[in-house]
PDB file of C-alpha atoms in Angstrom:
ATOM      1  CA  UNK A   1      39.205 -18.236  22.419  1.00 46.00           C
ATOM      2  CA  UNK A   2      35.763 -19.721  21.801  1.00 44.00           C
ATOM      3  CA  UNK A   3      32.880 -17.529  20.755  1.00 48.00           C
ATOM      4  CA  UNK A   4      29.242 -18.326  21.240  1.00 47.00           C
ATOM      5  CA  UNK A   5      27.281 -18.459  18.017  1.00 45.00           C
ATOM      6  CA  UNK A   6      24.379 -16.038  18.045  1.00 51.00           C
ATOM      7  CA  UNK A   7      20.987 -17.729  17.887  1.00 49.00           C
ATOM      8  CA  UNK A   8      18.589 -16.127  15.450  1.00 47.00           C
ATOM      9  CA  UNK A   9      15.014 -15.933  16.646  1.00 48.00           C
ATOM     10  CA  UNK A  10      11.931 -15.041  14.635  1.00 47.00           C
ATOM     11  CA  UNK A  11       8.803 -13.186  15.685  1.00 54.00           C
ATOM     12  CA  UNK A  12       6.562 -15.516  13.747  1.00 55.00           C
ATOM     13  CA  UNK A  13       5.861 -18.715  15.728  1.00 54.00           C
ATOM     14  CA  UNK A  14       6.398 -22.017  13.913  1.00 57.00           C
ATOM     15  CA  UNK A  15       3.082 -22.978  12.338  1.00 60.00           C
ATOM     16  CA  UNK A  16       2.238 -25.496   9.612  1.00 63.00           C
ATOM     17  CA  UNK A  17       2.342 -23.798   6.221  1.00 61.00           C
ATOM     18  CA  UNK A  18       1.317 -25.026   2.788  1.00 62.00           C
ATOM     19  CA  UNK A  19       3.920 -25.261   0.052  1.00 66.00           C
ATOM     20  CA  UNK A  20       5.320 -21.809  -0.679  1.00 65.00           C
ATOM     21  CA  UNK A  21       5.438 -22.829  -4.340  1.00 66.00           C
ATOM     22  CA  UNK A  22       1.640 -23.168  -4.336  1.00 68.00           C
ATOM     23  CA  UNK A  23       0.901 -19.825  -2.686  1.00 67.00           C
ATOM     24  CA  UNK A  24       3.383 -17.528  -4.467  1.00 70.00           C
ATOM     25  CA  UNK A  25       1.896 -16.658  -7.864  1.00 69.00           C
ATOM     26  CA  UNK A  26       4.462 -14.347  -9.397  1.00 69.00           C
ATOM     27  CA  UNK A  27       3.905 -15.686 -12.909  1.00 73.00           C
ATOM     28  CA  UNK A  28       0.975 -14.476 -14.999  1.00 70.00           C
ATOM     29  CA  UNK A  29       0.408 -18.110 -15.920  1.00 75.00           C
ATOM     30  CA  UNK A  30      -0.315 -19.008 -12.284  1.00 80.00           C
ATOM     31  CA  UNK A  31      -1.794 -15.778 -10.898  1.00 87.00           C
ATOM     32  CA  UNK A  32      -4.178 -14.968 -13.768  1.00 89.00           C
ATOM     33  CA  UNK A  33      -6.798 -17.145 -15.407  1.00 89.00           C
ATOM     34  CA  UNK A  34      -7.626 -15.922 -18.916  1.00 89.00           C
ATOM     35  CA  UNK A  35     -11.070 -17.156 -19.932  1.00 89.00           C
ATOM     36  CA  UNK A  36     -10.928 -16.574 -23.666  1.00 87.00           C
ATOM     37  CA  UNK A  37     -14.440 -17.875 -24.322  1.00 89.00           C
ATOM     38  CA  UNK A  38     -16.122 -15.517 -21.825  1.00 90.00           C
ATOM     39  CA  UNK A  39     -13.670 -12.674 -22.386  1.00 90.00           C
ATOM     40  CA  UNK A  40     -12.859 -12.470 -18.647  1.00 92.00           C
ATOM     41  CA  UNK A  41      -9.698 -12.353 -16.545  1.00 92.00           C
ATOM     42  CA  UNK A  42      -9.786 -13.754 -13.021  1.00 91.00           C
ATOM     43  CA  UNK A  43      -6.910 -13.797 -10.550  1.00 89.00           C
ATOM     44  CA  UNK A  44      -5.990 -16.449  -8.004  1.00 86.00           C
ATOM     45  CA  UNK A  45      -8.151 -14.764  -5.360  1.00 84.00           C
ATOM     46  CA  UNK A  46     -11.237 -15.032  -7.578  1.00 85.00           C
ATOM     47  CA  UNK A  47     -11.325 -11.319  -8.304  1.00 87.00           C
ATOM     48  CA  UNK A  48     -12.248 -10.110 -11.765  1.00 90.00           C
ATOM     49  CA  UNK A  49      -9.619  -8.010 -13.553  1.00 92.00           C
ATOM     50  CA  UNK A  50      -9.730  -5.758 -16.610  1.00 89.00           C
ATOM     51  CA  UNK A  51      -6.971  -4.627 -18.937  1.00 88.00           C
ATOM     52  CA  UNK A  52      -6.669  -0.838 -19.152  1.00 88.00           C
ATOM     53  CA  UNK A  53      -4.207   1.309 -21.041  1.00 87.00           C
ATOM     54  CA  UNK A  54      -2.904   4.831 -20.536  1.00 88.00           C
ATOM     55  CA  UNK A  55      -5.805   6.287 -22.526  1.00 91.00           C
ATOM     56  CA  UNK A  56      -8.255   4.884 -19.980  1.00 90.00           C
ATOM     57  CA  UNK A  57      -6.413   6.445 -17.032  1.00 89.00           C
ATOM     58  CA  UNK A  58      -6.145   9.834 -18.727  1.00 89.00           C
ATOM     59  CA  UNK A  59      -9.820   9.768 -19.742  1.00 92.00           C
ATOM     60  CA  UNK A  60     -10.899   8.771 -16.230  1.00 89.00           C
ATOM     61  CA  UNK A  61      -9.000  11.614 -14.585  1.00 89.00           C
ATOM     62  CA  UNK A  62     -10.111  14.202 -17.125  1.00 89.00           C
ATOM     63  CA  UNK A  63     -13.705  13.001 -16.832  1.00 92.00           C
ATOM     64  CA  UNK A  64     -13.656  13.374 -13.055  1.00 90.00           C
ATOM     65  CA  UNK A  65     -12.115  16.836 -13.298  1.00 90.00           C
ATOM     66  CA  UNK A  66     -14.796  17.832 -15.783  1.00 89.00           C
ATOM     67  CA  UNK A  67     -17.588  16.618 -13.481  1.00 91.00           C
ATOM     68  CA  UNK A  68     -16.366  17.710 -10.033  1.00 91.00           C
ATOM     69  CA  UNK A  69     -13.498  20.114 -10.716  1.00 89.00           C
ATOM     70  CA  UNK A  70     -10.912  20.433  -7.953  1.00 85.00           C
ATOM     71  CA  UNK A  71     -12.752  17.809  -5.900  1.00 90.00           C
ATOM     72  CA  UNK A  72     -11.506  15.088  -8.288  1.00 91.00           C
ATOM     73  CA  UNK A  73      -8.483  14.405  -6.093  1.00 91.00           C
ATOM     74  CA  UNK A  74     -10.636  14.087  -2.983  1.00 93.00           C
ATOM     75  CA  UNK A  75     -13.020  11.738  -4.836  1.00 94.00           C
ATOM     76  CA  UNK A  76     -10.159   9.504  -5.973  1.00 95.00           C
ATOM     77  CA  UNK A  77      -8.796   9.457  -2.420  1.00 96.00           C
ATOM     78  CA  UNK A  78     -12.204   8.402  -1.099  1.00 96.00           C
ATOM     79  CA  UNK A  79     -12.467   5.638  -3.690  1.00 96.00           C
ATOM     80  CA  UNK A  80      -9.003   4.436  -2.731  1.00 96.00           C
ATOM     81  CA  UNK A  81      -9.869   4.618   0.971  1.00 97.00           C
ATOM     82  CA  UNK A  82     -12.862   2.299   0.562  1.00 97.00           C
ATOM     83  CA  UNK A  83     -10.860   0.016  -1.734  1.00 96.00           C
ATOM     84  CA  UNK A  84      -8.059  -0.249   0.831  1.00 97.00           C
ATOM     85  CA  UNK A  85     -10.409  -1.120   3.683  1.00 97.00           C
ATOM     86  CA  UNK A  86     -12.176  -3.838   1.696  1.00 96.00           C
ATOM     87  CA  UNK A  87      -8.882  -5.184   0.384  1.00 95.00           C
ATOM     88  CA  UNK A  88      -7.489  -5.424   3.924  1.00 96.00           C
ATOM     89  CA  UNK A  89     -10.458  -7.540   5.001  1.00 95.00           C
ATOM     90  CA  UNK A  90     -10.039  -9.834   1.993  1.00 94.00           C
ATOM     91  CA  UNK A  91      -6.274 -10.022   2.588  1.00 95.00           C
ATOM     92  CA  UNK A  92      -6.697 -11.164   6.185  1.00 94.00           C
ATOM     93  CA  UNK A  93      -8.879 -14.000   4.946  1.00 93.00           C
ATOM     94  CA  UNK A  94      -6.500 -15.309   2.314  1.00 90.00           C
ATOM     95  CA  UNK A  95      -3.407 -14.766   4.485  1.00 91.00           C
ATOM     96  CA  UNK A  96      -4.896 -17.208   6.966  1.00 91.00           C
ATOM     97  CA  UNK A  97      -6.247 -19.495   4.260  1.00 88.00           C
ATOM     98  CA  UNK A  98      -2.991 -19.818   2.317  1.00 86.00           C
ATOM     99  CA  UNK A  99      -0.335 -19.401   5.004  1.00 87.00           C
ATOM    100  CA  UNK A 100      -2.190 -20.340   8.231  1.00 88.00           C
ATOM    101  CA  UNK A 101      -1.109 -16.966   9.618  1.00 89.00           C
ATOM    102  CA  UNK A 102      -2.923 -13.902  10.928  1.00 90.00           C
ATOM    103  CA  UNK A 103      -1.753 -10.318  11.251  1.00 89.00           C
ATOM    104  CA  UNK A 104      -1.193 -11.069  14.932  1.00 87.00           C
ATOM    105  CA  UNK A 105       1.023 -14.130  14.337  1.00 89.00           C
ATOM    106  CA  UNK A 106       2.784 -13.197  11.091  1.00 89.00           C
ATOM    107  CA  UNK A 107       5.944 -11.162  10.818  1.00 89.00           C
ATOM    108  CA  UNK A 108       4.549  -7.750   9.864  1.00 90.00           C
ATOM    109  CA  UNK A 109       7.069  -7.073   7.081  1.00 90.00           C
ATOM    110  CA  UNK A 110       6.329 -10.488   5.545  1.00 90.00           C
ATOM    111  CA  UNK A 111       2.577  -9.884   5.738  1.00 92.00           C
ATOM    112  CA  UNK A 112       2.836  -6.466   4.103  1.00 94.00           C
ATOM    113  CA  UNK A 113       4.955  -7.751   1.207  1.00 92.00           C
ATOM    114  CA  UNK A 114       2.502 -10.625   0.792  1.00 91.00           C
ATOM    115  CA  UNK A 115      -0.349  -8.120   0.484  1.00 94.00           C
ATOM    116  CA  UNK A 116       1.371  -5.896  -2.057  1.00 94.00           C
ATOM    117  CA  UNK A 117       2.812  -8.371  -4.567  1.00 89.00           C
ATOM    118  CA  UNK A 118      -0.581  -9.134  -6.220  1.00 90.00           C
ATOM    119  CA  UNK A 119      -0.927  -5.374  -6.803  1.00 93.00           C
ATOM    120  CA  UNK A 120       2.476  -5.405  -8.493  1.00 91.00           C
ATOM    121  CA  UNK A 121       1.329  -8.307 -10.665  1.00 88.00           C
ATOM    122  CA  UNK A 122      -1.754  -6.277 -11.634  1.00 90.00           C
ATOM    123  CA  UNK A 123       0.366  -3.326 -12.761  1.00 90.00           C
ATOM    124  CA  UNK A 124       0.103  -0.954  -9.812  1.00 94.00           C
ATOM    125  CA  UNK A 125       3.880  -0.712  -9.360  1.00 94.00           C
ATOM    126  CA  UNK A 126       6.406  -1.838  -6.782  1.00 94.00           C
ATOM    127  CA  UNK A 127       6.879  -0.387  -3.322  1.00 95.00           C
ATOM    128  CA  UNK A 128       9.343   0.008  -0.488  1.00 94.00           C
ATOM    129  CA  UNK A 129       7.789   0.023   2.962  1.00 92.00           C
ATOM    130  CA  UNK A 130       9.521   1.740   5.897  1.00 89.00           C
ATOM    131  CA  UNK A 131       8.276   0.338   9.214  1.00 87.00           C
ATOM    132  CA  UNK A 132      11.037   1.852  11.370  1.00 85.00           C
ATOM    133  CA  UNK A 133       8.850   4.731  12.541  1.00 85.00           C
ATOM    134  CA  UNK A 134       5.900   2.652  13.781  1.00 87.00           C
ATOM    135  CA  UNK A 135       6.712   3.514  17.395  1.00 83.00           C
ATOM    136  CA  UNK A 136       6.652   7.192  16.395  1.00 83.00           C
ATOM    137  CA  UNK A 137       3.193   6.823  14.878  1.00 87.00           C
ATOM    138  CA  UNK A 138       3.850   7.156  11.137  1.00 89.00           C
ATOM    139  CA  UNK A 139       4.846   5.140   8.062  1.00 92.00           C
ATOM    140  CA  UNK A 140       6.596   6.107   4.838  1.00 93.00           C
ATOM    141  CA  UNK A 141       5.879   4.211   1.610  1.00 96.00           C
ATOM    142  CA  UNK A 142       7.927   4.656  -1.556  1.00 96.00           C
ATOM    143  CA  UNK A 143       6.093   3.767  -4.780  1.00 96.00           C
ATOM    144  CA  UNK A 144       7.893   3.029  -8.023  1.00 96.00           C
ATOM    145  CA  UNK A 145       6.177   3.042 -11.436  1.00 93.00           C
ATOM    146  CA  UNK A 146       2.853   4.501 -10.285  1.00 95.00           C
ATOM    147  CA  UNK A 147       0.262   3.658 -12.927  1.00 93.00           C
ATOM    148  CA  UNK A 148      -1.169   7.174 -12.616  1.00 93.00           C
ATOM    149  CA  UNK A 149       2.008   9.269 -12.389  1.00 93.00           C
ATOM    150  CA  UNK A 150       3.834   7.348 -15.108  1.00 90.00           C
ATOM    151  CA  UNK A 151       0.873   7.908 -17.421  1.00 90.00           C
ATOM    152  CA  UNK A 152       0.499  11.645 -16.778  1.00 89.00           C
ATOM    153  CA  UNK A 153       4.215  12.433 -16.687  1.00 89.00           C
ATOM    154  CA  UNK A 154       5.723  15.572 -15.165  1.00 89.00           C
ATOM    155  CA  UNK A 155       2.825  17.997 -14.765  1.00 89.00           C
ATOM    156  CA  UNK A 156       4.104  19.788 -11.652  1.00 87.00           C
ATOM    157  CA  UNK A 157       1.685  18.467  -9.029  1.00 87.00           C
ATOM    158  CA  UNK A 158       0.970  15.250  -7.074  1.00 89.00           C
ATOM    159  CA  UNK A 159      -1.545  13.006  -8.832  1.00 92.00           C
ATOM    160  CA  UNK A 160      -1.588   9.684  -6.930  1.00 95.00           C
ATOM    161  CA  UNK A 161      -4.655  10.399  -4.779  1.00 96.00           C
ATOM    162  CA  UNK A 162      -6.039   6.907  -5.411  1.00 96.00           C
ATOM    163  CA  UNK A 163      -2.876   5.340  -3.981  1.00 97.00           C
ATOM    164  CA  UNK A 164      -2.942   7.646  -0.947  1.00 97.00           C
ATOM    165  CA  UNK A 165      -6.498   6.549  -0.182  1.00 97.00           C
ATOM    166  CA  UNK A 166      -5.636   2.885  -0.739  1.00 98.00           C
ATOM    167  CA  UNK A 167      -2.787   3.047   1.788  1.00 98.00           C
ATOM    168  CA  UNK A 168      -4.845   4.971   4.343  1.00 97.00           C
ATOM    169  CA  UNK A 169      -7.711   2.493   4.117  1.00 97.00           C
ATOM    170  CA  UNK A 170      -5.553  -0.612   4.243  1.00 97.00           C
ATOM    171  CA  UNK A 171      -3.420   0.463   7.198  1.00 96.00           C
ATOM    172  CA  UNK A 172      -6.471   1.761   9.073  1.00 96.00           C
ATOM    173  CA  UNK A 173      -7.788  -1.813   9.117  1.00 94.00           C
ATOM    174  CA  UNK A 174      -4.400  -3.402   9.837  1.00 93.00           C
ATOM    175  CA  UNK A 175      -3.730  -1.200  12.870  1.00 92.00           C
ATOM    176  CA  UNK A 176      -7.384  -0.724  13.843  1.00 91.00           C
ATOM    177  CA  UNK A 177      -6.967   3.071  13.775  1.00 92.00           C
ATOM    178  CA  UNK A 178      -8.456   5.883  11.713  1.00 94.00           C
ATOM    179  CA  UNK A 179      -5.412   6.813   9.637  1.00 95.00           C
ATOM    180  CA  UNK A 180      -4.936   9.277   6.807  1.00 96.00           C
ATOM    181  CA  UNK A 181      -2.347   9.494   4.042  1.00 96.00           C
ATOM    182  CA  UNK A 182      -0.860  12.078   1.726  1.00 95.00           C
ATOM    183  CA  UNK A 183       1.682  12.122  -1.083  1.00 95.00           C
ATOM    184  CA  UNK A 184       4.778  14.066  -0.066  1.00 93.00           C
ATOM    185  CA  UNK A 185       6.602  13.652  -3.371  1.00 93.00           C
ATOM    186  CA  UNK A 186       5.449  12.471  -6.789  1.00 94.00           C
ATOM    187  CA  UNK A 187       6.930  11.331 -10.084  1.00 94.00           C
ATOM    188  CA  UNK A 188       4.614  13.855 -11.722  1.00 93.00           C
ATOM    189  CA  UNK A 189       6.452  16.615  -9.828  1.00 91.00           C
ATOM    190  CA  UNK A 190       9.819  15.585 -11.280  1.00 92.00           C
ATOM    191  CA  UNK A 191      10.819  13.180  -8.501  1.00 91.00           C
ATOM    192  CA  UNK A 192      12.315   9.770  -9.277  1.00 94.00           C
ATOM    193  CA  UNK A 193       9.518   8.010  -7.394  1.00 95.00           C
ATOM    194  CA  UNK A 194       6.400   8.723  -5.346  1.00 96.00           C
ATOM    195  CA  UNK A 195       6.435   8.821  -1.552  1.00 95.00           C
ATOM    196  CA  UNK A 196       3.482   8.658   0.821  1.00 96.00           C
ATOM    197  CA  UNK A 197       3.121   9.374   4.517  1.00 94.00           C
ATOM    198  CA  UNK A 198       0.550   7.505   6.613  1.00 95.00           C
ATOM    199  CA  UNK A 199      -0.375   8.735  10.092  1.00 92.00           C
ATOM    200  CA  UNK A 200      -3.053  10.441  12.172  1.00 91.00           C
ATOM    201  CA  UNK A 201      -5.337  12.981  10.504  1.00 91.00           C
ATOM    202  CA  UNK A 202      -3.774  15.808  12.540  1.00 90.00           C
ATOM    203  CA  UNK A 203      -0.285  14.925  11.356  1.00 89.00           C
ATOM    204  CA  UNK A 204      -1.358  14.545   7.744  1.00 91.00           C
ATOM    205  CA  UNK A 205      -3.040  17.955   7.796  1.00 91.00           C
ATOM    206  CA  UNK A 206       0.150  19.463   9.224  1.00 89.00           C
ATOM    207  CA  UNK A 207       2.189  17.655   6.561  1.00 90.00           C
ATOM    208  CA  UNK A 208       0.079  19.066   3.734  1.00 90.00           C
ATOM    209  CA  UNK A 209       0.553  22.575   5.143  1.00 90.00           C
ATOM    210  CA  UNK A 210       4.329  22.074   5.428  1.00 90.00           C
ATOM    211  CA  UNK A 211       4.507  20.689   1.884  1.00 86.00           C
ATOM    212  CA  UNK A 212       2.653  23.732   0.549  1.00 84.00           C
ATOM    213  CA  UNK A 213       5.258  25.871   2.334  1.00 85.00           C
ATOM    214  CA  UNK A 214       8.135  24.074   0.610  1.00 85.00           C
ATOM    215  CA  UNK A 215       9.073  21.374   3.132  1.00 85.00           C
ATOM    216  CA  UNK A 216      10.599  18.103   1.904  1.00 85.00           C
ATOM    217  CA  UNK A 217       9.833  14.566   3.061  1.00 83.00           C
ATOM    218  CA  UNK A 218      13.062  14.612   5.104  1.00 86.00           C
ATOM    219  CA  UNK A 219      12.024  17.899   6.773  1.00 88.00           C
ATOM    220  CA  UNK A 220       8.665  16.403   7.758  1.00 86.00           C
ATOM    221  CA  UNK A 221      10.227  13.255   9.183  1.00 84.00           C
ATOM    222  CA  UNK A 222      12.623  15.347  11.298  1.00 87.00           C
ATOM    223  CA  UNK A 223       9.730  17.461  12.610  1.00 86.00           C
ATOM    224  CA  UNK A 224       7.818  14.343  13.626  1.00 83.00           C
ATOM    225  CA  UNK A 225      10.867  12.847  15.321  1.00 81.00           C
ATOM    226  CA  UNK A 226      11.281  16.143  17.176  1.00 82.00           C
ATOM    227  CA  UNK A 227       7.622  15.752  18.222  1.00 79.00           C
ATOM    228  CA  UNK A 228       6.494  19.108  16.839  1.00 80.00           C
ATOM    229  CA  UNK A 229       3.227  17.235  16.340  1.00 79.00           C
ATOM    230  CA  UNK A 230       3.090  14.599  19.114  1.00 74.00           C
ATOM    231  CA  UNK A 231       2.193  11.056  18.114  1.00 73.00           C
ATOM    232  CA  UNK A 232      -1.518  10.473  18.647  1.00 72.00           C
ATOM    233  CA  UNK A 233      -1.653   6.829  17.621  1.00 70.00           C
ATOM    234  CA  UNK A 234       0.300   3.706  18.459  1.00 66.00           C
ATOM    235  CA  UNK A 235       0.814   1.643  15.330  1.00 77.00           C
ATOM    236  CA  UNK A 236       0.680  -1.898  16.645  1.00 71.00           C
ATOM    237  CA  UNK A 237      -1.316  -4.793  15.265  1.00 69.00           C
ATOM    238  CA  UNK A 238      -4.047  -5.622  17.778  1.00 63.00           C
ATOM    239  CA  UNK A 239      -7.003  -7.921  17.946  1.00 56.00           C
ATOM    240  CA  UNK A 240     -10.373  -6.422  17.073  1.00 49.00           C
TER     241      UNK A 240
END
């Protein structure tokens, strides 16, 4: 009995692309340019980088706490939010410049991995992105080797406010929505990795209340799927 071979189709339309070898800079010898004479480090996207150790991160966080107290987390989130929005704009430019793709024509998973790998090269850690819940209006991101949490260790509270802001800002631009983010588990709370939830402000506020009441990330996902808090946004990439 003959069987018909399944034809695999792709969402991304066939477009001319430059050599993948020339646009994938996973080596520090190709991604970074070390200018020894000027004492500067530039990456492939012409952004200036600095080398910072654990002492810098600890001093930065303690300095912010000394200046603004409990508002330090909110300040870091705000910094991350603005960083994420600006980085999304820059990413759209070099995605089209290097790959001849836009967020509207690229496979979304491919585009997101393409955005994150330079951050991995810069020492911000690796991630696992869950896009299965887009139709339900939220996204989970797992972060491994957070530069902040790994430095501070297990101190019993979430500390990756900068990352939460970064994700909220970036995905707000990608989906053209005002999104928020919160950390639902953290390496600094004894977890194996950090996990973030991105969604509408109403859902994030509800999530933070549930977390304070002892809910887990799995509990929150089940509540969203049960539509205890109805989806307010549709997470689709759109023009404009």
